[in-house]
Amino acid sequence: MTARVLMVQGCTSDAGKSTLVTALCRWAYRRGLRVAPFKPQNMALNSAVTVEGGEIGRAQAVQAQACGLEPSIDFNPILLKPNSDVGAQVIVHGHPVANMDARDYHEYKRRAFDAVMASHQRLVDACDAVIVEGAGSPAEINLRDRDIANMGYAEAVDCPVLLIADIDRGGVFAHLVGTLALLSPSERSRVVGFVINRFRGDLALLQPGLDWLERETGKPVIGVLPYLHGLQLEAEDALPREHLDKPAASLRVVVPALPRISNHTDFDALRAHPDVDLQWVGPGEAMPACDLIILPGSKSTRGDLAWLRAQAWDVAIARHLRYGGKLLGICGGLQMLGRAVHDPQGIESEPGSSAGLGWLEMETTLAPVKQLHRVHGRLALAEASVQGYEIHCGISHGAALANPFARLDDGRCDGALSTDGQVMGSYLHGLFDDPQALSAVLHWAGLRHATMVDVRALREASIERLADTVEAQLQTQRLEQWLGITACVP
């Protein structure tokens, strides 16, 4: 018997698709199902390394956690990582195949859909249920031809669709009714219900609108999800720009919001830390006084280097170090700290070389084969444990690497620590998720008595909270019917 498939599509980007799929995955997992997440096509610069040594969107890695599974390439067979305003690196089953502009990728979609269906088949053969996340909106008229992310997939596999809309941004009824109106009759018929997300207020005041919506469309509202504050879930792509007010925080951390920033989820643990005040600094914004500057990962290292210089970050960093501040680079940020970044084959942009910021005695050359590793090791700082993952095309070399940031269990060394101890860099994404590594880095940056924070435990608690919300707020008997799990033992 093959798995039942239920798909969640959204009226807009950021309607809550990833969060609802995560919640449904944990809810089904609690019911004893072998359940897996699936996103046919994802466009995101936040990615994770799978058990096979491939690359998928981080949202699918969180959803895998909700299912009690390790991340797999089949959970997100097509990943698009934008490296310009008109182009992206196309990753199929975990590995890059080419850089394509929108027109080229449109032609490639037929082959991409073959990869989607191959992963789909493997999952439905191995599981009891597959919970699928769409991308963006199914009502984008210009993207309907050869669609593989939303209704194109749903029609091909003949699965029911839940449509979710965000009431917090306004216009929720227009979003739902308008989306239905723009679907074809067969697509409209497979929408089995609505979920309204991020509601705050008196539900009784919303009820007349819900009644009208059900009469107007003939489809049920299966639940209204409240606005849940304080969830510790990794974002699929959008940068969290709100500044969390932490009056008691004693360590100030600043991160430039690079135009092509990648894996900004590295900073979730810092944002959650009660002793750390983390601030993103965007274009045209002055860098505030701080204890630690962190240069994040980048999908276009040379381009973001040029942006840093145009924003006078090189001057600000020099002043920061002159006054005793600390500087850390992660992945692309590590590469920027060296003497130069070379891209002779045009891996990320036009072929050429760029001068680095020059704070570490090393250079980096971008190469076609992407390094994808899940690693464990120990930091040079305080011999603390560390684990994380590598996703980079750069090969670095130079004297600075003789004093590494970490020694890995596979025998390799990672990153560098400057001789004066002020500047440090690592290729490891997710290093702050390890409580020991987080405390060691914060101690290096000046926080002498840091609170221990385990972001993985916070994430697990958030997933449990989501499943509790599904149980309390959604019509679970309908979910049971669609997933065929009425006979499962709770």
CSV table of C-alpha atoms in Angstrom, one decimal:
chain,number,residue,atom,x,y,z
A,1,MET,CA,0.0,0.0,0.0
A,2,THR,CA,1.4,3.4,-1.0
A,3,ALA,CA,1.4,6.5,1.2
A,4,ARG,CA,-1.5,9.0,1.4
A,5,VAL,CA,-0.3,12.4,0.2
A,6,LEU,CA,-1.6,15.8,1.5
A,7,MET,CA,-0.3,19.0,0.1
A,8,VAL,CA,-0.3,22.5,1.7
A,9,GLN,CA,-0.3,25.4,-0.7
A,10,GLY,CA,-0.3,29.1,0.3
A,11,CYS,CA,-2.1,32.2,-1.1
A,12,THR,CA,1.2,34.1,-0.8
A,13,SER,CA,4.8,33.6,0.1
A,14,ASP,CA,5.3,33.4,3.9
A,15,ALA,CA,1.7,32.5,4.4
A,16,GLY,CA,2.8,29.7,6.9
A,17,LYS,CA,3.2,26.7,4.6
A,18,SER,CA,6.5,25.5,6.1
A,19,THR,CA,5.2,25.9,9.6
A,20,LEU,CA,1.9,24.1,8.9
A,21,VAL,CA,3.7,21.2,7.2
A,22,THR,CA,6.1,21.0,10.2
A,23,ALA,CA,3.1,20.9,12.5
A,24,LEU,CA,1.2,18.3,10.5
A,25,CYS,CA,4.4,16.1,10.2
A,26,ARG,CA,4.8,16.0,14.0
A,27,TRP,CA,1.0,15.5,14.5
A,28,ALA,CA,1.1,12.5,12.1
A,29,TYR,CA,4.3,11.2,13.7
A,30,ARG,CA,2.7,11.3,17.1
A,31,ARG,CA,-0.1,9.1,15.7
A,32,GLY,CA,2.4,6.4,14.9
A,33,LEU,CA,2.7,7.0,11.1
A,34,ARG,CA,5.8,6.7,9.0
A,35,VAL,CA,5.5,10.2,7.7
A,36,ALA,CA,7.9,12.2,5.5
A,37,PRO,CA,8.0,15.8,4.3
A,38,PHE,CA,8.3,16.8,0.7
A,39,LYS,CA,8.8,20.0,-1.2
A,40,PRO,CA,9.1,19.4,-5.0
A,41,GLN,CA,10.9,22.7,-5.7
A,42,ASN,CA,12.3,25.2,-3.2
A,43,MET,CA,14.0,28.6,-3.8
A,44,ALA,CA,16.1,29.4,-0.8
A,45,LEU,CA,19.6,30.4,0.3
A,46,ASN,CA,19.2,28.5,3.6
A,47,SER,CA,20.2,24.9,3.1
A,48,ALA,CA,21.1,21.8,5.0
A,49,VAL,CA,23.4,18.8,4.3
A,50,THR,CA,21.6,15.4,4.1
A,51,VAL,CA,22.7,11.9,5.2
A,52,GLU,CA,23.6,11.2,1.6
A,53,GLY,CA,25.9,14.2,1.4
A,54,GLY,CA,23.5,16.3,-0.6
A,55,GLU,CA,21.9,19.7,-0.1
A,56,ILE,CA,18.2,20.6,0.6
A,57,GLY,CA,16.3,23.6,2.0
A,58,ARG,CA,16.6,24.0,5.7
A,59,ALA,CA,12.8,24.1,6.2
A,60,GLN,CA,12.7,20.5,5.0
A,61,ALA,CA,15.5,19.6,7.4
A,62,VAL,CA,13.3,20.9,10.3
A,63,GLN,CA,10.3,19.1,8.8
A,64,ALA,CA,12.4,15.9,8.8
A,65,GLN,CA,13.1,16.5,12.5
A,66,ALA,CA,9.3,16.7,13.1
A,67,CYS,CA,9.0,13.3,11.4
A,68,GLY,CA,11.8,11.7,13.5
A,69,LEU,CA,14.0,11.4,10.4
A,70,GLU,CA,17.4,12.5,9.2
A,71,PRO,CA,17.3,15.0,6.2
A,72,SER,CA,17.3,13.3,2.8
A,73,ILE,CA,17.7,14.6,-0.7
A,74,ASP,CA,14.3,13.1,-1.6
A,75,PHE,CA,12.6,15.6,0.8
A,76,ASN,CA,13.5,18.5,-1.6
A,77,PRO,CA,14.6,17.2,-5.0
A,78,ILE,CA,14.9,20.6,-6.7
A,79,LEU,CA,16.6,23.5,-4.8
A,80,LEU,CA,17.2,26.8,-6.5
A,81,LYS,CA,19.8,29.1,-4.9
A,82,PRO,CA,19.7,32.6,-6.3
A,83,ASN,CA,23.1,34.1,-7.2
A,84,SER,CA,21.8,37.2,-9.0
A,85,ASP,CA,18.5,39.0,-9.6
A,86,VAL,CA,17.8,36.9,-12.7
A,87,GLY,CA,19.7,33.6,-12.1
A,88,ALA,CA,20.2,30.8,-9.7
A,89,GLN,CA,22.2,27.7,-9.1
A,90,VAL,CA,20.0,24.6,-9.8
A,91,ILE,CA,20.5,21.8,-7.4
A,92,VAL,CA,19.0,18.4,-8.3
A,93,HIS,CA,18.9,15.6,-5.8
A,94,GLY,CA,21.3,17.4,-3.6
A,95,HIS,CA,24.0,18.4,-6.1
A,96,PRO,CA,24.4,21.4,-8.4
A,97,VAL,CA,23.9,20.8,-12.1
A,98,ALA,CA,24.2,24.4,-13.5
A,99,ASN,CA,23.6,28.1,-13.1
A,100,MET,CA,20.6,29.1,-15.1
A,101,ASP,CA,18.6,32.2,-15.7
A,102,ALA,CA,14.8,32.1,-15.5
A,103,ARG,CA,14.3,31.3,-19.2
A,104,ASP,CA,16.8,28.4,-19.2
A,105,TYR,CA,15.3,26.9,-16.1
A,106,HIS,CA,11.8,27.1,-17.6
A,107,GLU,CA,13.1,24.9,-20.5
A,108,TYR,CA,14.8,22.6,-17.9
A,109,LYS,CA,11.6,22.1,-15.9
A,110,ARG,CA,10.6,18.9,-17.8
A,111,ARG,CA,13.8,17.2,-16.6
A,112,ALA,CA,13.4,18.7,-13.2
A,113,PHE,CA,9.9,17.2,-12.9
A,114,ASP,CA,11.4,13.8,-13.6
A,115,ALA,CA,13.6,14.2,-10.5
A,116,VAL,CA,10.6,15.4,-8.5
A,117,MET,CA,8.5,12.3,-9.5
A,118,ALA,CA,11.4,9.9,-8.8
A,119,SER,CA,11.7,11.3,-5.2
A,120,HIS,CA,7.9,11.3,-4.8
A,121,GLN,CA,7.7,7.6,-5.8
A,122,ARG,CA,10.5,6.6,-3.4
A,123,LEU,CA,8.7,8.4,-0.5
A,124,VAL,CA,5.2,7.0,-1.1
A,125,ASP,CA,6.7,3.5,-1.4
A,126,ALA,CA,8.5,3.8,1.9
A,127,CYS,CA,6.0,5.8,4.0
A,128,ASP,CA,2.4,5.8,5.3
A,129,ALA,CA,1.9,9.5,4.7
A,130,VAL,CA,3.7,12.3,2.8
A,131,ILE,CA,3.0,15.9,3.7
A,132,VAL,CA,3.9,18.2,0.8
A,133,GLU,CA,4.7,21.9,0.8
A,134,GLY,CA,4.0,24.1,-2.2
A,135,ALA,CA,6.1,27.1,-3.2
A,136,GLY,CA,4.9,30.7,-3.3
A,137,SER,CA,1.3,30.7,-4.6
A,138,PRO,CA,-0.5,28.4,-7.1
A,139,ALA,CA,-2.2,31.4,-8.6
A,140,GLU,CA,0.8,33.0,-10.3
A,141,ILE,CA,-0.5,33.0,-13.9
A,142,ASN,CA,2.9,33.5,-15.5
A,143,LEU,CA,4.3,30.4,-13.7
A,144,ARG,CA,1.4,28.0,-14.5
A,145,ASP,CA,3.0,26.6,-17.6
A,146,ARG,CA,5.2,23.6,-16.7
A,147,ASP,CA,4.6,24.2,-13.0
A,148,ILE,CA,6.2,21.6,-10.8
A,149,ALA,CA,6.0,23.3,-7.4
A,150,ASN,CA,2.2,23.6,-6.8
A,151,MET,CA,-0.8,22.4,-8.8
A,152,GLY,CA,1.4,20.9,-11.5
A,153,TYR,CA,2.6,18.4,-9.0
A,154,ALA,CA,-0.8,18.0,-7.2
A,155,GLU,CA,-2.5,17.2,-10.5
A,156,ALA,CA,0.2,14.7,-11.5
A,157,VAL,CA,-0.1,12.7,-8.3
A,158,ASP,CA,-3.8,13.4,-7.7
A,159,CYS,CA,-3.6,14.6,-4.1
A,160,PRO,CA,-5.8,16.8,-2.0
A,161,VAL,CA,-4.7,20.4,-1.2
A,162,LEU,CA,-5.1,22.6,1.9
A,163,LEU,CA,-4.9,26.3,1.2
A,164,ILE,CA,-3.4,28.5,3.9
A,165,ALA,CA,-3.6,32.3,4.1
A,166,ASP,CA,-2.1,34.8,6.6
A,167,ILE,CA,-4.7,37.0,8.2
A,168,ASP,CA,-2.1,39.1,9.9
A,169,ARG,CA,-1.1,40.8,6.7
A,170,GLY,CA,-4.8,41.7,5.9
A,171,GLY,CA,-7.1,40.7,3.0
A,172,VAL,CA,-7.4,37.1,4.0
A,173,PHE,CA,-10.8,36.5,2.4
A,174,ALA,CA,-9.7,38.2,-0.8
A,175,HIS,CA,-6.5,36.0,-0.8
A,176,LEU,CA,-8.5,32.8,-0.5
A,177,VAL,CA,-11.4,33.6,-2.9
A,178,GLY,CA,-9.0,35.2,-5.4
A,179,THR,CA,-6.7,32.3,-5.4
A,180,LEU,CA,-9.5,29.8,-6.0
A,181,ALA,CA,-10.8,32.0,-8.8
A,182,LEU,CA,-7.5,31.9,-10.6
A,183,LEU,CA,-7.3,28.1,-10.5
A,184,SER,CA,-8.6,25.8,-13.2
A,185,PRO,CA,-11.8,23.8,-12.4
A,186,SER,CA,-9.8,20.6,-11.7
A,187,GLU,CA,-7.3,22.4,-9.5
A,188,ARG,CA,-10.1,24.2,-7.7
A,189,SER,CA,-11.9,20.9,-7.0
A,190,ARG,CA,-8.8,19.4,-5.3
A,191,VAL,CA,-8.7,22.2,-2.7
A,192,VAL,CA,-10.3,20.4,0.2
A,193,GLY,CA,-10.2,23.1,2.8
A,194,PHE,CA,-8.8,26.3,4.2
A,195,VAL,CA,-6.5,27.1,7.1
A,196,ILE,CA,-6.3,30.7,8.3
A,197,ASN,CA,-2.9,31.5,10.0
A,198,ARG,CA,-1.6,34.0,12.5
A,199,PHE,CA,-4.9,35.1,14.0
A,200,ARG,CA,-5.0,37.3,17.1
A,201,GLY,CA,-8.2,38.6,18.6
A,202,ASP,CA,-11.7,37.3,19.4
A,203,LEU,CA,-12.6,34.4,17.2
A,204,ALA,CA,-16.3,35.2,17.6
A,205,LEU,CA,-15.7,38.4,15.6
A,206,LEU,CA,-14.1,36.4,12.8
A,207,GLN,CA,-16.9,33.8,12.6
A,208,PRO,CA,-19.3,35.7,10.3
A,209,GLY,CA,-16.4,35.9,7.8
A,210,LEU,CA,-15.7,32.2,8.1
A,211,ASP,CA,-19.4,31.4,7.6
A,212,TRP,CA,-19.5,33.6,4.5
A,213,LEU,CA,-16.3,32.0,3.1
A,214,GLU,CA,-17.7,28.5,3.4
A,215,ARG,CA,-21.0,29.5,1.8
A,216,GLU,CA,-19.2,31.4,-1.0
A,217,THR,CA,-16.8,28.7,-1.9
A,218,GLY,CA,-18.4,25.5,-0.7
A,219,LYS,CA,-15.2,24.5,1.1
A,220,PRO,CA,-14.6,24.1,4.8
A,221,VAL,CA,-12.4,26.2,7.0
A,222,ILE,CA,-10.7,23.4,8.9
A,223,GLY,CA,-9.2,25.7,11.5
A,224,VAL,CA,-7.8,29.1,12.5
A,225,LEU,CA,-4.3,29.0,13.9
A,226,PRO,CA,-3.3,31.6,16.4
A,227,TYR,CA,-0.3,33.9,16.1
A,228,LEU,CA,2.3,31.9,18.0
A,229,HIS,CA,5.0,34.1,19.5
A,230,GLY,CA,8.5,32.9,20.3
A,231,LEU,CA,8.7,29.9,17.9
A,232,GLN,CA,12.3,28.8,17.4
A,233,LEU,CA,12.1,27.5,13.8
A,234,GLU,CA,14.6,28.0,11.0
A,235,ALA,CA,13.3,30.4,8.3
A,236,GLU,CA,13.1,29.1,4.8
A,237,ASP,CA,14.6,32.2,3.3
A,238,ALA,CA,13.4,35.6,4.6
A,239,LEU,CA,15.9,37.5,6.8
A,240,PRO,CA,14.4,38.2,10.3
A,241,ARG,CA,15.0,41.9,10.5
A,242,GLU,CA,13.1,42.8,13.7
A,243,HIS,CA,15.4,43.7,16.5
A,244,LEU,CA,14.6,41.8,19.7
A,245,ASP,CA,14.7,44.1,22.7
A,246,LYS,CA,17.0,42.5,25.3
A,247,PRO,CA,17.8,45.1,28.0
A,248,ALA,CA,19.8,42.7,30.1
A,249,ALA,CA,22.0,41.5,27.2
A,250,SER,CA,25.7,42.1,27.8
A,251,LEU,CA,27.3,41.2,24.5
A,252,ARG,CA,26.5,43.2,21.4
A,253,VAL,CA,26.8,41.4,18.0
A,254,VAL,CA,26.4,42.9,14.6
A,255,VAL,CA,25.9,41.1,11.3
A,256,PRO,CA,25.8,42.8,7.9
A,257,ALA,CA,22.7,41.9,5.9
A,258,LEU,CA,24.5,40.9,2.7
A,259,PRO,CA,22.5,41.0,-0.5
A,260,ARG,CA,23.2,37.3,-1.2
A,261,ILE,CA,23.4,36.2,2.4
A,262,SER,CA,23.2,32.4,2.8
A,263,ASN,CA,22.3,30.3,5.8
A,264,HIS,CA,21.4,33.2,8.1
A,265,THR,CA,19.8,30.5,10.3
A,266,ASP,CA,23.4,30.2,11.7
A,267,PHE,CA,22.4,33.1,13.9
A,268,ASP,CA,19.1,31.7,15.3
A,269,ALA,CA,21.0,30.6,18.5
A,270,LEU,CA,22.4,34.1,19.0
A,271,ARG,CA,19.0,35.7,18.5
A,272,ALA,CA,17.6,33.3,21.1
A,273,HIS,CA,20.4,33.8,23.6
A,274,PRO,CA,19.3,36.0,26.6
A,275,ASP,CA,22.8,37.5,27.0
A,276,VAL,CA,23.3,38.4,23.3
A,277,ASP,CA,21.9,41.5,21.5
A,278,LEU,CA,22.2,40.6,17.8
A,279,GLN,CA,21.5,43.3,15.2
A,280,TRP,CA,21.3,43.0,11.5
A,281,VAL,CA,22.7,46.1,9.6
A,282,GLY,CA,21.3,46.7,6.1
A,283,PRO,CA,22.3,49.0,3.3
A,284,GLY,CA,22.7,52.6,4.2
A,285,GLU,CA,22.7,51.9,8.0
A,286,ALA,CA,25.6,52.9,10.2
A,287,MET,CA,27.3,50.1,12.0
A,288,PRO,CA,26.6,50.5,15.8
A,289,ALA,CA,29.1,50.0,18.5
A,290,CYS,CA,29.5,46.3,19.3
A,291,ASP,CA,31.7,43.6,20.8
A,292,LEU,CA,31.6,41.2,17.9
A,293,ILE,CA,31.1,41.5,14.1
A,294,ILE,CA,30.2,38.3,12.2
A,295,LEU,CA,30.5,38.1,8.5
A,296,PRO,CA,27.9,35.5,7.3
A,297,GLY,CA,27.8,33.1,4.5
A,298,SER,CA,27.2,34.3,0.9
A,299,LYS,CA,26.1,32.8,-2.4
A,300,SER,CA,28.1,35.5,-4.2
A,301,THR,CA,31.2,36.1,-2.1
A,302,ARG,CA,33.0,38.5,-4.5
A,303,GLY,CA,29.7,40.5,-5.1
A,304,ASP,CA,29.0,40.8,-1.4
A,305,LEU,CA,32.7,41.8,-0.8
A,306,ALA,CA,32.1,44.7,-3.2
A,307,TRP,CA,28.9,45.6,-1.4
A,308,LEU,CA,30.7,45.6,2.0
A,309,ARG,CA,33.3,48.0,0.6
A,310,ALA,CA,30.6,50.2,-1.0
A,311,GLN,CA,28.9,50.4,2.4
A,312,ALA,CA,32.3,51.3,4.1
A,313,TRP,CA,32.3,48.1,6.2
A,314,ASP,CA,36.0,47.7,5.6
A,315,VAL,CA,36.6,51.0,7.3
A,316,ALA,CA,34.2,50.2,10.1
A,317,ILE,CA,35.8,46.8,10.7
A,318,ALA,CA,39.3,48.3,10.9
A,319,ARG,CA,38.1,50.8,13.5
A,320,HIS,CA,36.3,48.0,15.4
A,321,LEU,CA,39.4,45.9,15.6
A,322,ARG,CA,41.6,48.9,16.5
A,323,TYR,CA,39.4,49.4,19.6
A,324,GLY,CA,39.7,45.8,20.6
A,325,GLY,CA,36.6,44.3,19.1
A,326,LYS,CA,36.4,40.7,17.7
A,327,LEU,CA,35.7,39.6,14.2
A,328,LEU,CA,34.3,36.2,13.0
A,329,GLY,CA,33.6,35.0,9.5
A,330,ILE,CA,31.5,32.0,8.6
A,331,CYS,CA,31.9,30.2,5.2
A,332,GLY,CA,31.8,33.0,2.7
A,333,GLY,CA,32.6,35.4,5.5
A,334,LEU,CA,35.8,33.4,6.2
A,335,GLN,CA,36.8,33.7,2.6
A,336,MET,CA,36.2,37.5,2.7
A,337,LEU,CA,38.7,37.7,5.7
A,338,GLY,CA,41.6,36.5,3.5
A,339,ARG,CA,43.8,38.3,1.1
A,340,ALA,CA,41.9,37.4,-2.1
A,341,VAL,CA,39.0,35.4,-3.5
A,342,HIS,CA,39.5,33.9,-7.0
A,343,ASP,CA,36.8,32.7,-9.3
A,344,PRO,CA,38.6,31.7,-12.4
A,345,GLN,CA,35.8,29.6,-13.8
A,346,GLY,CA,32.9,31.9,-13.0
A,347,ILE,CA,31.4,29.6,-10.4
A,348,GLU,CA,29.4,32.4,-8.7
A,349,SER,CA,29.7,35.3,-11.0
A,350,GLU,CA,31.9,36.6,-13.8
A,351,PRO,CA,35.4,35.0,-13.8
A,352,GLY,CA,38.0,37.1,-12.0
A,353,SER,CA,39.6,37.8,-8.6
A,354,SER,CA,38.7,40.2,-5.8
A,355,ALA,CA,40.9,41.5,-3.0
A,356,GLY,CA,39.8,40.3,0.4
A,357,LEU,CA,39.6,42.3,3.6
A,358,GLY,CA,43.1,41.0,4.5
A,359,TRP,CA,42.7,40.1,8.1
A,360,LEU,CA,43.8,36.5,7.7
A,361,GLU,CA,46.9,35.3,5.8
A,362,MET,CA,45.0,33.1,3.3
A,363,GLU,CA,43.4,33.1,-0.2
A,364,THR,CA,40.4,31.2,-1.6
A,365,THR,CA,39.8,29.7,-5.0
A,366,LEU,CA,36.3,28.8,-6.0
A,367,ALA,CA,36.1,25.3,-7.7
A,368,PRO,CA,33.3,23.5,-9.5
A,369,VAL,CA,32.9,20.7,-6.9
A,370,LYS,CA,30.9,21.8,-3.9
A,371,GLN,CA,32.1,20.6,-0.5
A,372,LEU,CA,29.1,19.1,1.4
A,373,HIS,CA,29.9,17.5,4.8
A,374,ARG,CA,28.3,17.0,8.1
A,375,VAL,CA,31.1,17.2,10.7
A,376,HIS,CA,32.0,16.8,14.3
A,377,GLY,CA,35.1,18.0,16.0
A,378,ARG,CA,36.6,20.2,18.7
A,379,LEU,CA,37.3,23.9,18.8
A,380,ALA,CA,40.8,25.2,19.4
A,381,LEU,CA,39.1,27.5,21.9
A,382,ALA,CA,38.8,25.8,25.3
A,383,GLU,CA,38.7,22.4,23.5
A,384,ALA,CA,34.9,22.7,23.3
A,385,SER,CA,32.9,20.2,21.1
A,386,VAL,CA,31.5,21.5,17.8
A,387,GLN,CA,29.3,20.0,15.1
A,388,GLY,CA,27.9,21.6,12.0
A,389,TYR,CA,27.9,21.3,8.2
A,390,GLU,CA,30.0,22.6,5.3
A,391,ILE,CA,28.4,23.9,2.1
A,392,HIS,CA,31.0,25.7,0.0
A,393,CYS,CA,32.8,25.8,-3.4
A,394,GLY,CA,35.9,27.5,-2.1
A,395,ILE,CA,39.3,25.9,-1.4
A,396,SER,CA,41.3,28.0,1.0
A,397,HIS,CA,45.1,27.9,1.5
A,398,GLY,CA,47.6,30.0,3.4
A,399,ALA,CA,49.6,30.4,6.6
A,400,ALA,CA,46.6,31.4,8.7
A,401,LEU,CA,45.2,27.9,8.3
A,402,ALA,CA,48.1,26.5,10.4
A,403,ASN,CA,46.3,27.9,13.4
A,404,PRO,CA,42.9,26.3,12.9
A,405,PHE,CA,39.5,27.2,14.3
A,406,ALA,CA,38.7,23.5,14.8
A,407,ARG,CA,40.1,20.1,14.4
A,408,LEU,CA,37.5,17.7,12.9
A,409,ASP,CA,37.0,14.1,13.7
A,410,ASP,CA,37.7,13.1,10.1
A,411,GLY,CA,41.3,14.3,10.5
A,412,ARG,CA,40.8,17.7,8.7
A,413,CYS,CA,41.3,21.1,10.2
A,414,ASP,CA,38.8,23.9,9.7
A,415,GLY,CA,39.2,27.7,9.5
A,416,ALA,CA,41.7,29.9,11.2
A,417,LEU,CA,42.4,32.0,14.3
A,418,SER,CA,44.7,35.1,13.9
A,419,THR,CA,47.9,35.2,15.9
A,420,ASP,CA,46.6,38.1,18.0
A,421,GLY,CA,43.3,36.2,18.8
A,422,GLN,CA,41.1,39.0,17.5
A,423,VAL,CA,40.0,37.5,14.2
A,424,MET,CA,38.6,34.0,13.6
A,425,GLY,CA,36.9,32.2,10.7
A,426,SER,CA,35.2,28.9,10.0
A,427,TYR,CA,33.6,27.0,7.2
A,428,LEU,CA,31.1,25.4,9.6
A,429,HIS,CA,27.5,26.4,9.4
A,430,GLY,CA,25.3,25.6,12.4
A,431,LEU,CA,28.3,25.8,14.8
A,432,PHE,CA,26.3,27.9,17.3
A,433,ASP,CA,23.7,25.1,17.5
A,434,ASP,CA,26.2,23.2,19.7
A,435,PRO,CA,25.8,24.6,23.2
A,436,GLN,CA,29.5,24.1,24.0
A,437,ALA,CA,30.7,25.8,20.8
A,438,LEU,CA,28.3,28.6,21.3
A,439,SER,CA,29.5,29.3,24.9
A,440,ALA,CA,33.2,29.0,23.8
A,441,VAL,CA,32.8,31.6,21.0
A,442,LEU,CA,30.8,34.0,23.2
A,443,HIS,CA,33.5,33.7,25.9
A,444,TRP,CA,36.1,34.5,23.2
A,445,ALA,CA,34.0,37.5,22.2
A,446,GLY,CA,33.9,38.9,25.8
A,447,LEU,CA,30.9,37.2,27.5
A,448,ARG,CA,32.5,35.7,30.6
A,449,HIS,CA,29.5,34.0,32.1
A,450,ALA,CA,27.2,33.0,29.3
A,451,THR,CA,23.9,31.2,29.8
A,452,MET,CA,23.9,27.8,28.2
A,453,VAL,CA,21.4,27.8,25.3
A,454,ASP,CA,20.5,24.6,23.3
A,455,VAL,CA,18.8,25.8,20.2
A,456,ARG,CA,18.1,22.3,19.1
A,457,ALA,CA,16.1,21.7,22.2
A,458,LEU,CA,14.3,25.0,21.7
A,459,ARG,CA,13.4,23.9,18.1
A,460,GLU,CA,12.1,20.6,19.4
A,461,ALA,CA,9.9,22.3,21.9
A,462,SER,CA,8.6,24.6,19.1
A,463,ILE,CA,7.7,21.6,17.0
A,464,GLU,CA,5.8,20.0,19.9
A,465,ARG,CA,4.0,23.3,20.5
A,466,LEU,CA,3.0,23.4,16.8
A,467,ALA,CA,1.6,19.8,17.0
A,468,ASP,CA,-0.3,20.7,20.1
A,469,THR,CA,-1.8,23.7,18.2
A,470,VAL,CA,-2.9,21.5,15.3
A,471,GLU,CA,-4.6,19.1,17.7
A,472,ALA,CA,-6.4,21.9,19.5
A,473,GLN,CA,-7.3,24.2,16.5
A,474,LEU,CA,-7.8,22.1,13.4
A,475,GLN,CA,-10.5,19.6,12.5
A,476,THR,CA,-8.3,16.6,13.0
A,477,GLN,CA,-11.0,14.2,11.9
A,478,ARG,CA,-10.7,15.6,8.4
A,479,LEU,CA,-6.9,15.2,8.6
A,480,GLU,CA,-7.4,11.6,9.6
A,481,GLN,CA,-9.8,11.1,6.7
A,482,TRP,CA,-7.4,12.6,4.1
A,483,LEU,CA,-4.4,10.7,5.4
A,484,GLY,CA,-6.3,7.5,6.1
A,485,ILE,CA,-5.1,7.2,9.7
A,486,THR,CA,-8.3,6.7,11.6
A,487,ALA,CA,-7.2,3.2,12.6
A,488,CYS,CA,-3.8,4.4,13.9
A,489,VAL,CA,-3.2,4.2,17.6
A,490,PRO,CA,-2.7,7.7,19.2
